[in-house]
mmCIF file of C-alpha atoms in Angstrom:
data_model
loop_
_atom_site.group_PDB
_atom_site.id
_atom_site.type_symbol
_atom_site.label_atom_id
_atom_site.label_comp_id
_atom_site.label_asym_id
_atom_site.label_seq_id
_atom_site.Cartn_x
_atom_site.Cartn_y
_atom_site.Cartn_z
ATOM 1 C CA MET A 1 6.647 -44.782 57.407
ATOM 2 C CA LEU A 2 5.004 -41.384 57.508
ATOM 3 C CA LYS A 3 1.888 -41.131 59.598
ATOM 4 C CA PRO A 4 -0.208 -37.939 59.716
ATOM 5 C CA ILE A 5 -0.653 -36.658 63.244
ATOM 6 C CA GLU A 6 -3.878 -35.310 64.690
ATOM 7 C CA TYR A 7 -3.795 -32.260 66.878
ATOM 8 C CA GLY A 8 -4.507 -33.086 70.519
ATOM 9 C CA ASP A 9 -3.175 -36.635 70.266
ATOM 10 C CA PRO A 10 -2.058 -37.695 73.772
ATOM 11 C CA ALA A 11 0.942 -39.451 72.261
ATOM 12 C CA ALA A 12 2.259 -36.087 71.128
ATOM 13 C CA SER A 13 2.496 -34.633 74.603
ATOM 14 C CA GLY A 14 5.716 -34.755 76.593
ATOM 15 C CA SER A 15 7.890 -32.867 79.015
ATOM 16 C CA SER A 16 10.917 -32.214 76.741
ATOM 17 C CA TYR A 17 10.967 -31.127 73.058
ATOM 18 C CA GLN A 18 13.329 -29.535 70.591
ATOM 19 C CA ILE A 19 13.832 -28.848 66.898
ATOM 20 C CA LEU A 20 15.557 -31.828 65.409
ATOM 21 C CA GLU A 21 15.828 -30.522 61.832
ATOM 22 C CA GLY A 22 14.960 -27.107 60.519
ATOM 23 C CA PRO A 23 13.889 -25.986 56.999
ATOM 24 C CA LYS A 24 16.281 -25.913 54.051
ATOM 25 C CA ASN A 25 16.999 -23.242 51.474
ATOM 26 C CA ALA A 26 14.710 -23.263 48.450
ATOM 27 C CA THR A 27 14.661 -21.563 45.063
ATOM 28 C CA VAL A 28 11.340 -21.425 43.270
ATOM 29 C CA LEU A 29 9.782 -19.654 40.322
ATOM 30 C CA MET A 30 7.362 -16.829 40.729
ATOM 31 C CA GLY A 31 3.809 -18.154 40.797
ATOM 32 C CA SER A 32 4.753 -21.641 41.976
ATOM 33 C CA GLU A 33 4.680 -23.233 45.481
ATOM 34 C CA ALA A 34 7.442 -23.344 48.086
ATOM 35 C CA HIS A 35 7.628 -26.141 50.732
ATOM 36 C CA PHE A 36 9.565 -25.976 54.048
ATOM 37 C CA ASN A 37 9.766 -28.743 56.715
ATOM 38 C CA CYS A 38 10.503 -28.461 60.413
ATOM 39 C CA THR A 39 11.019 -31.661 62.504
ATOM 40 C CA VAL A 40 10.528 -31.425 66.300
ATOM 41 C CA SER A 41 10.657 -33.982 69.088
ATOM 42 C CA PRO A 42 7.527 -35.049 70.951
ATOM 43 C CA GLY A 43 6.164 -32.823 73.698
ATOM 44 C CA TRP A 44 6.038 -29.527 71.762
ATOM 45 C CA MET A 45 3.238 -27.047 72.589
ATOM 46 C CA LEU A 46 3.465 -24.335 69.880
ATOM 47 C CA ILE A 47 5.223 -24.111 66.512
ATOM 48 C CA MET A 48 5.522 -20.762 64.736
ATOM 49 C CA TRP A 49 6.495 -20.033 61.151
ATOM 50 C CA ALA A 50 7.832 -16.600 60.254
ATOM 51 C CA LEU A 51 8.747 -14.927 56.958
ATOM 52 C CA ASN A 52 11.271 -12.120 57.275
ATOM 53 C CA ASN A 53 10.572 -12.005 61.059
ATOM 54 C CA THR A 54 6.803 -11.816 60.569
ATOM 55 C CA VAL A 55 4.743 -14.761 61.893
ATOM 56 C CA VAL A 56 2.556 -16.057 59.075
ATOM 57 C CA LEU A 57 1.478 -19.424 60.497
ATOM 58 C CA SER A 58 1.100 -21.012 63.982
ATOM 59 C CA LEU A 59 -0.065 -24.399 65.174
ATOM 60 C CA THR A 60 -0.678 -26.231 68.445
ATOM 61 C CA PRO A 61 -1.347 -29.903 69.076
ATOM 62 C CA LYS A 62 -5.071 -29.025 68.866
ATOM 63 C CA GLU A 63 -5.451 -26.407 66.132
ATOM 64 C CA LEU A 64 -3.927 -24.550 63.199
ATOM 65 C CA ILE A 65 -3.811 -20.758 63.292
ATOM 66 C CA ILE A 66 -3.622 -19.229 59.797
ATOM 67 C CA THR A 67 -2.654 -15.597 59.438
ATOM 68 C CA ASN A 68 -2.463 -15.407 55.608
ATOM 69 C CA ASN A 69 -4.410 -17.645 53.238
ATOM 70 C CA ARG A 70 -1.346 -18.125 51.031
ATOM 71 C CA PHE A 71 0.414 -19.939 53.901
ATOM 72 C CA THR A 72 -0.901 -23.374 54.861
ATOM 73 C CA SER A 73 0.464 -26.356 56.824
ATOM 74 C CA PHE A 74 0.534 -30.132 56.571
ATOM 75 C CA SER A 75 1.719 -32.339 59.451
ATOM 76 C CA TYR A 76 2.818 -35.957 59.822
ATOM 77 C CA GLU A 77 5.136 -38.190 61.850
ATOM 78 C CA VAL A 78 8.492 -39.715 60.923
ATOM 79 C CA ASP A 79 10.018 -42.273 63.313
ATOM 80 C CA GLY A 80 7.896 -40.913 66.192
ATOM 81 C CA ASN A 81 8.906 -37.290 65.597
ATOM 82 C CA PHE A 82 6.521 -34.541 64.492
ATOM 83 C CA VAL A 83 7.057 -32.893 61.111
ATOM 84 C CA SER A 84 5.412 -29.574 60.263
ATOM 85 C CA GLU A 85 5.403 -28.584 56.594
ATOM 86 C CA MET A 86 4.615 -25.010 55.622
ATOM 87 C CA ILE A 87 3.427 -24.385 52.028
ATOM 88 C CA ILE A 88 3.582 -20.961 50.392
ATOM 89 C CA HIS A 89 1.165 -20.703 47.484
ATOM 90 C CA ASN A 90 1.634 -18.394 44.462
ATOM 91 C CA VAL A 91 5.083 -17.274 45.483
ATOM 92 C CA GLN A 92 5.896 -13.654 44.657
ATOM 93 C CA PRO A 93 9.262 -11.876 44.496
ATOM 94 C CA SER A 94 8.325 -10.108 47.755
ATOM 95 C CA ASP A 95 8.290 -13.503 49.511
ATOM 96 C CA ALA A 96 12.027 -13.912 49.011
ATOM 97 C CA GLY A 97 13.926 -13.814 52.306
ATOM 98 C CA ARG A 98 14.408 -15.694 55.577
ATOM 99 C CA ILE A 99 12.049 -18.480 56.589
ATOM 100 C CA LYS A 100 12.168 -19.405 60.324
ATOM 101 C CA CYS A 101 10.618 -22.255 62.306
ATOM 102 C CA SER A 102 10.605 -21.770 66.124
ATOM 103 C CA LEU A 103 9.132 -23.371 69.273
ATOM 104 C CA GLN A 104 7.536 -21.759 72.276
ATOM 105 C CA ASN A 105 9.805 -21.492 75.287
ATOM 106 C CA SER A 106 12.865 -22.527 73.267
ATOM 107 C CA ASP A 107 15.903 -20.559 72.319
ATOM 108 C CA ARG A 108 16.576 -22.733 69.307
ATOM 109 C CA ASP A 109 15.077 -22.257 65.893
ATOM 110 C CA GLY A 110 15.571 -23.467 62.362
ATOM 111 C CA SER A 111 15.878 -21.080 59.437
ATOM 112 C CA ALA A 112 16.357 -21.139 55.680
ATOM 113 C CA PHE A 113 16.406 -18.721 52.795
ATOM 114 C CA LEU A 114 13.764 -18.492 50.044
ATOM 115 C CA SER A 115 14.875 -17.351 46.566
ATOM 116 C CA VAL A 116 12.285 -16.403 43.973
ATOM 117 C CA GLN A 117 13.194 -16.347 40.315
ATOM 118 C CA VAL A 118 11.306 -14.550 37.571
ATOM 119 C CA MET A 119 11.249 -16.003 34.077
ATOM 120 C CA GLY A 120 10.789 -13.157 31.672
ATOM 121 C CA SER A 121 10.418 -13.255 27.903
ATOM 122 C CA LEU A 122 12.760 -14.602 25.273
ATOM 123 C CA LEU A 123 12.812 -13.463 21.664
ATOM 124 C CA ILE A 124 14.802 -13.203 18.459
ATOM 125 C CA PRO A 125 14.087 -9.810 16.866
ATOM 126 C CA ASN A 126 13.781 -11.099 13.286
ATOM 127 C CA GLY A 127 11.046 -13.660 12.744
ATOM 128 C CA SER A 128 12.913 -15.312 9.875
ATOM 129 C CA LEU A 129 16.446 -14.896 8.622
ATOM 130 C CA VAL A 130 17.686 -14.812 5.021
ATOM 131 C CA VAL A 131 21.468 -14.752 4.781
ATOM 132 C CA THR A 132 24.122 -15.378 2.163
ATOM 133 C CA GLU A 133 25.660 -18.802 2.033
ATOM 134 C CA ASP A 134 29.276 -19.029 3.193
ATOM 135 C CA LYS A 135 29.121 -15.457 4.502
ATOM 136 C CA PRO A 136 29.539 -14.731 8.247
ATOM 137 C CA CYS A 137 26.419 -13.409 9.950
ATOM 138 C CA ASN A 138 25.171 -12.644 13.474
ATOM 139 C CA VAL A 139 21.906 -13.646 15.171
ATOM 140 C CA THR A 140 20.740 -11.891 18.348
ATOM 141 C CA CYS A 141 18.635 -13.347 21.170
ATOM 142 C CA LEU A 142 17.133 -11.146 23.922
ATOM 143 C CA ALA A 143 16.101 -12.245 27.441
ATOM 144 C CA LEU A 144 13.898 -9.523 28.955
ATOM 145 C CA GLY A 145 12.733 -9.225 32.575
ATOM 146 C CA TRP A 146 14.604 -12.202 34.077
ATOM 147 C CA VAL A 147 15.540 -12.315 37.789
ATOM 148 C CA PRO A 148 18.229 -13.418 38.025
ATOM 149 C CA LEU A 149 19.590 -13.338 34.480
ATOM 150 C CA PRO A 150 19.430 -16.751 32.793
ATOM 151 C CA ASP A 151 22.130 -18.829 31.196
ATOM 152 C CA ILE A 152 21.673 -18.538 27.432
ATOM 153 C CA THR A 153 22.754 -21.258 25.033
ATOM 154 C CA TRP A 154 22.161 -22.030 21.360
ATOM 155 C CA ALA A 155 21.031 -25.180 19.562
ATOM 156 C CA ILE A 156 22.203 -25.061 15.943
ATOM 157 C CA SER A 157 20.453 -27.230 13.364
ATOM 158 C CA VAL A 158 22.159 -25.620 10.380
ATOM 159 C CA PRO A 159 25.232 -26.835 8.485
ATOM 160 C CA VAL A 160 27.962 -24.340 9.345
ATOM 161 C CA SER A 161 31.664 -23.965 8.851
ATOM 162 C CA HIS A 162 32.060 -21.895 12.012
ATOM 163 C CA SER A 163 29.879 -20.860 14.982
ATOM 164 C CA SER A 164 30.338 -19.183 18.381
ATOM 165 C CA TYR A 165 28.259 -17.106 20.800
ATOM 166 C CA TYR A 166 28.633 -14.908 23.848
ATOM 167 C CA SER A 167 26.124 -13.438 26.329
ATOM 168 C CA PHE A 168 26.186 -10.298 28.446
ATOM 169 C CA PRO A 169 23.728 -8.179 30.500
ATOM 170 C CA GLU A 170 22.482 -4.909 29.151
ATOM 171 C CA PRO A 171 24.130 -1.959 30.903
ATOM 172 C CA ASP A 172 20.919 0.040 31.212
ATOM 173 C CA ASP A 173 18.734 -2.749 32.643
ATOM 174 C CA LEU A 174 20.155 -5.528 34.832
ATOM 175 C CA GLN A 175 17.060 -7.677 34.237
ATOM 176 C CA ASN A 176 17.807 -7.957 30.514
ATOM 177 C CA ALA A 177 20.473 -10.001 28.783
ATOM 178 C CA MET A 178 21.631 -10.416 25.212
ATOM 179 C CA SER A 179 23.279 -13.289 23.407
ATOM 180 C CA ILE A 180 24.897 -12.966 19.967
ATOM 181 C CA LEU A 181 25.514 -16.004 17.801
ATOM 182 C CA SER A 182 28.136 -15.692 15.041
ATOM 183 C CA LEU A 183 28.126 -18.345 12.342
ATOM 184 C CA THR A 184 28.969 -19.040 8.718
ATOM 185 C CA PRO A 185 26.040 -21.022 7.303
ATOM 186 C CA GLN A 186 26.288 -23.476 4.456
ATOM 187 C CA GLY A 187 22.633 -24.391 4.145
ATOM 188 C CA ASN A 188 19.137 -23.947 5.553
ATOM 189 C CA GLY A 189 17.999 -24.957 9.021
ATOM 190 C CA THR A 190 16.761 -23.850 12.442
ATOM 191 C CA LEU A 191 18.466 -21.875 15.192
ATOM 192 C CA THR A 192 17.143 -22.223 18.766
ATOM 193 C CA CYS A 193 17.933 -19.852 21.632
ATOM 194 C CA VAL A 194 17.541 -21.463 25.097
ATOM 195 C CA ALA A 195 17.422 -19.542 28.405
ATOM 196 C CA ASN A 196 17.895 -21.685 31.529
ATOM 197 C CA ALA A 197 16.809 -20.465 34.977
ATOM 198 C CA LYS A 198 19.727 -20.715 37.370
ATOM 199 C CA GLY A 199 19.424 -23.499 39.943
ATOM 200 C CA LEU A 200 16.145 -24.758 38.497
ATOM 201 C CA ARG A 201 15.105 -27.238 35.879
ATOM 202 C CA ALA A 202 13.173 -24.604 34.044
ATOM 203 C CA TYR A 203 13.894 -22.945 30.762
ATOM 204 C CA LYS A 204 12.407 -21.080 27.840
ATOM 205 C CA SER A 205 13.346 -21.379 24.187
ATOM 206 C CA VAL A 206 12.670 -19.622 20.916
ATOM 207 C CA ALA A 207 13.504 -20.848 17.396
ATOM 208 C CA VAL A 208 14.014 -19.107 14.073
ATOM 209 C CA ASN A 209 14.279 -20.437 10.522
ATOM 210 C CA LEU A 210 17.437 -19.561 8.643
ATOM 211 C CA THR A 211 17.443 -19.545 4.845
ATOM 212 C CA THR A 212 20.604 -19.182 2.812
ATOM 213 C CA VAL A 213 20.877 -17.707 -0.679
ATOM 214 C CA ILE A 214 23.718 -17.974 -3.150
ATOM 215 C CA GLU A 215 25.495 -14.763 -4.112
ATOM 216 C CA PRO A 216 26.916 -14.769 -7.662
ATOM 217 C CA SER A 217 30.673 -14.296 -7.700
ATOM 218 C CA LEU A 218 32.181 -12.303 -10.574
ATOM 219 C CA GLY A 219 35.690 -13.594 -9.888
ATOM 220 C CA ASN A 220 34.881 -17.305 -10.028
ATOM 221 C CA ILE A 221 33.403 -18.219 -13.388
ATOM 222 C CA ASP A 222 33.425 -22.010 -13.080
ATOM 223 C CA LYS A 223 32.836 -22.191 -9.320
ATOM 224 C CA PRO A 224 30.077 -24.741 -8.494
ATOM 225 C CA GLY A 225 26.988 -23.085 -7.114
ATOM 226 C CA THR A 226 27.415 -19.862 -9.095
ATOM 227 C CA SER A 227 24.103 -18.966 -10.684
ATOM 228 C CA LEU A 228 25.507 -17.295 -13.830
ATOM 229 C CA PRO A 229 28.989 -17.055 -15.341
ATOM 230 C CA THR A 230 30.748 -13.735 -15.600
ATOM 231 C CA TRP A 231 30.294 -13.353 -19.349
ATOM 232 C CA ALA A 232 26.563 -13.908 -19.017
ATOM 233 C CA ILE A 233 26.268 -11.265 -16.308
ATOM 234 C CA ILE A 234 28.257 -8.774 -18.421
ATOM 235 C CA LEU A 235 26.146 -9.569 -21.487
ATOM 236 C CA LEU A 236 22.973 -9.015 -19.505
ATOM 237 C CA GLY A 237 24.283 -5.702 -18.214
ATOM 238 C CA VAL A 238 25.177 -4.502 -21.730
ATOM 239 C CA SER A 239 21.826 -5.694 -23.104
ATOM 240 C CA PHE A 240 19.901 -3.858 -20.397
ATOM 241 C CA SER A 241 21.925 -0.695 -21.094
ATOM 242 C CA LEU A 242 21.238 -0.851 -24.837
ATOM 243 C CA LEU A 243 17.570 -1.569 -24.217
ATOM 244 C CA LEU A 244 17.342 1.420 -21.921
ATOM 245 C CA ILE A 245 19.007 3.675 -24.521
ATOM 246 C CA LEU A 246 16.662 2.366 -27.235
ATOM 247 C CA ILE A 247 13.623 3.054 -25.078
ATOM 248 C CA ILE A 248 14.827 6.604 -24.417
ATOM 249 C CA VAL A 249 15.418 7.217 -28.163
ATOM 250 C CA LEU A 250 11.962 5.851 -29.035
ATOM 251 C CA ILE A 251 10.377 8.090 -26.418
ATOM 252 C CA ILE A 252 12.191 11.139 -27.862
ATOM 253 C CA ILE A 253 11.142 10.253 -31.448
ATOM 254 C CA PHE A 254 7.560 9.702 -30.378
ATOM 255 C CA PHE A 255 7.528 13.019 -28.567
ATOM 256 C CA CYS A 256 8.967 14.835 -31.609
ATOM 257 C CA CYS A 257 6.386 13.220 -33.930
ATOM 258 C CA CYS A 258 3.569 14.239 -31.624
ATOM 259 C CA VAL A 259 4.842 17.818 -31.511
ATOM 260 C CA SER A 260 5.271 17.918 -35.327
ATOM 261 C CA ARG A 261 1.774 16.542 -35.947
ATOM 262 C CA ARG A 262 0.319 19.014 -33.552
ATOM 263 C CA LYS A 263 2.100 21.878 -35.332
ATOM 264 C CA GLU A 264 0.911 20.599 -38.757
ATOM 265 C CA LYS A 265 -2.645 20.378 -37.526
ATOM 266 C CA GLU A 266 -2.443 23.872 -36.135
ATOM 267 C CA SER A 267 -0.880 25.192 -39.407
ATOM 268 C CA SER A 268 -3.536 23.509 -41.618
ATOM 269 C CA TYR A 269 -6.282 24.777 -39.366
ATOM 270 C CA GLN A 270 -4.915 28.324 -39.579
ATOM 271 C CA SER A 271 -4.564 28.009 -43.384
ATOM 272 C CA GLU A 272 -8.199 26.892 -43.674
ATOM 273 C CA ILE A 273 -9.234 29.836 -41.556
ATOM 274 C CA ARG A 274 -7.207 32.187 -43.793
ATOM 275 C CA LYS A 275 -8.685 30.617 -46.986
ATOM 276 C CA SER A 276 -12.224 30.869 -45.726
ATOM 277 C CA ALA A 277 -11.584 34.462 -44.654
ATOM 278 C CA SER A 278 -10.058 35.259 -48.106
ATOM 279 C CA VAL A 279 -12.945 33.611 -50.000
ATOM 280 C CA LYS A 280 -15.454 35.462 -47.915
ATOM 281 C CA THR A 281 -13.590 38.738 -48.533
ATOM 282 C CA ASN A 282 -13.447 38.111 -52.313
ATOM 283 C CA LYS A 283 -17.128 37.240 -52.387
ATOM 284 C CA GLU A 284 -18.048 40.372 -50.526
ATOM 285 C CA THR A 285 -15.792 42.420 -52.874
ATOM 286 C CA THR A 286 -17.423 40.873 -55.950
ATOM 287 C CA GLU A 287 -20.930 41.532 -54.668
ATOM 288 C CA THR A 288 -19.928 45.083 -53.844
ATOM 289 C CA LYS A 289 -18.538 45.603 -57.329
ATOM 290 C CA ILE A 290 -21.672 44.155 -58.881
ATOM 291 C CA LYS A 291 -23.878 46.407 -56.803
ATOM 292 C CA SER A 292 -21.772 49.515 -57.113
ATOM 293 C CA GLY A 293 -20.271 48.998 -60.638
ATOM 294 C CA ASN A 294 -20.495 51.483 -63.594
ATOM 295 C CA GLU A 295 -23.518 51.277 -65.876
ATOM 296 C CA ASN A 296 -22.953 50.116 -69.465
ATOM 297 C CA TYR A 297 -24.785 52.650 -71.517
ATOM 298 C CA GLY A 298 -24.278 50.657 -74.732
ATOM 299 C CA TYR A 299 -26.405 47.806 -73.457
ATOM 300 C CA SER A 300 -30.035 47.733 -74.471
ATOM 301 C CA SER A 301 -32.390 45.248 -72.993
ATOM 302 C CA ASP A 302 -35.046 43.344 -74.893
ATOM 303 C CA ASP A 303 -37.831 44.980 -72.963
ATOM 304 C CA SER A 304 -36.766 48.470 -73.983
ATOM 305 C CA ARG A 305 -36.518 47.402 -77.606
ATOM 306 C CA MET A 306 -39.962 45.883 -77.580
ATOM 307 C CA THR A 307 -41.317 48.983 -75.977
ATOM 308 C CA LYS A 308 -39.805 51.113 -78.718
ATOM 309 C CA ILE A 309 -41.208 48.876 -81.461
ATOM 310 C CA SER A 310 -44.648 48.880 -79.941
ATOM 311 C CA SER A 311 -44.666 52.670 -79.630
ATOM 312 C CA LEU A 312 -43.816 53.311 -83.304
ATOM 313 C CA PRO A 313 -46.678 54.845 -85.357
ATOM 314 C CA PRO A 314 -48.137 52.709 -88.107
ATOM 315 C CA LYS A 315 -46.762 53.286 -91.523
ATOM 316 C CA SER A 316 -48.523 52.717 -94.825
ATOM 317 C CA TYR A 317 -46.851 51.364 -97.760
ATOM 318 C CA GLU A 318 -48.365 51.848 -101.264
ATOM 319 C CA LEU A 319 -47.532 49.949 -104.385
ATOM 320 C CA ASN A 320 -47.721 53.094 -106.518
ATOM 321 C CA GLY A 321 -44.932 55.511 -106.528
ATOM 322 C CA PRO A 322 -44.844 58.962 -105.151
ATOM 323 C CA GLU A 323 -46.807 60.323 -108.155
ATOM 324 C CA GLN A 324 -50.010 58.547 -107.149
ATOM 325 C CA HIS A 325 -49.661 59.752 -103.507
ATOM 326 C CA SER A 326 -49.288 63.317 -104.606
ATOM 327 C CA SER A 327 -52.379 63.195 -106.970
ATOM 328 C CA ARG A 328 -54.764 62.659 -104.080
ATOM 329 C CA HIS A 329 -57.027 65.323 -103.009
ATOM 330 C CA PRO A 330 -55.406 67.171 -100.200
ATOM 331 C CA HIS A 331 -58.659 67.293 -98.218
ATOM 332 C CA GLN A 332 -59.474 63.621 -98.768
ATOM 333 C CA VAL A 333 -59.553 61.822 -95.462
ATOM 334 C CA PRO A 334 -58.145 58.363 -95.700
ATOM 335 C CA ASP A 335 -60.372 55.559 -94.689
ATOM 336 C CA GLU A 336 -58.634 54.587 -91.426
ATOM 337 C CA HIS A 337 -61.020 51.769 -90.666
ATOM 338 C CA GLN A 338 -60.108 49.990 -93.870
ATOM 339 C CA ARG A 339 -56.413 50.752 -93.911
ATOM 340 C CA VAL A 340 -55.439 49.991 -90.339
ATOM 341 C CA PRO A 341 -55.766 46.231 -90.464
ATOM 342 C CA ALA A 342 -53.652 46.085 -93.558
ATOM 343 C CA THR A 343 -50.963 48.462 -92.372
ATOM 344 C CA ARG A 344 -50.776 47.649 -88.543
ATOM 345 C CA PRO A 345 -47.747 45.523 -87.775
ATOM 346 C CA HIS A 346 -48.289 42.059 -86.344
ATOM 347 C CA VAL A 347 -45.921 41.129 -83.491
ATOM 348 C CA SER A 348 -45.661 37.640 -82.069
ATOM 349 C CA PHE A 349 -43.446 36.379 -79.102
ATOM 350 C CA ILE A 350 -42.285 32.810 -78.790
ATOM 351 C CA THR A 351 -40.655 31.884 -75.413
ATOM 352 C CA THR A 352 -38.859 28.577 -75.410
ATOM 353 C CA SER A 353 -36.126 29.203 -72.893
ATOM 354 C CA PRO A 354 -34.766 31.865 -70.631
ATOM 355 C CA ARG A 355 -33.439 33.399 -73.881
ATOM 356 C CA THR A 356 -36.170 35.477 -75.708
ATOM 357 C CA VAL A 357 -36.560 35.034 -79.474
ATOM 358 C CA ARG A 358 -38.448 37.844 -81.293
ATOM 359 C CA ASN A 359 -40.068 37.500 -84.752
ATOM 360 C CA VAL A 360 -41.449 40.684 -86.326
ATOM 361 C CA THR A 361 -43.518 40.499 -89.501
ATOM 362 C CA LEU A 362 -44.455 43.656 -91.262
ATOM 363 C CA VAL A 363 -47.360 43.568 -93.859
#
């Protein structure tokens, strides 16, 4: 039965003492705790704990002397003997080395070795894998920053016809390792890469989903699992080729039609311009001819005729012949006031339209 011991207990004093059992080797992970025990016989006066020859903890039957807060002690009794346990908290890689338990005024000591392991990261470069069914493929797993390098294994939850893997350290960095899994999948599933710390029950794992797809085979027409037969694939290829050619021809025809329409529009527009220019030229020529043409001297206007008629002197007409006219007295002045109304011509104008109609009545 273990019984904690109090410092300064009279039962712990004695004349002879020695180390009955020293500490044992330990391997721990970085950041964890390391425990070392040292069993001494009754009568001891001073126990010292050293790490790589540097005293980090001391204790007497009355008190505990702590040099570093990461190093503490717990004490108890086993079968009347005193057991001192040193605890290293938050172990770091620099703590790896020799641990020694010694007594004052004694040439005997107990020592052990502390190993510190570092668990780095573990990853599979591709987050998800899509491979061809029944085709060999490789999957890579990387262990980065491990001290020492871990043991890498694979857990395969995929139907396969063949699988194998091998691991090796990277030449450029001794803290990194690589494992390559070769397999021939026959379905979907999960692949798990597991890195085990050496000498410890500690590990890390990473998983990846593997999806298989079926690749059509041109050589096997009736093979189960083939998506399309060979004749269908050939027919599709020919159809796509013809469709592509048809599209190209339609594009060329459309382009030619657009160019032809554009040329027709330009030609009609130029023709209209020429017509309008020709009409304008003809009009200007006609107006010029009208303004600058030769005068028709045979043409007599109505106004000039009327003017001539109005300017004629009045004539007298007598019912008697020329004998009566000649029998008048040569000095007889004709009565103009009586003869003028009877002999003056009467002219009347009737305007019914732009065309002038003239009626002349002579009395």
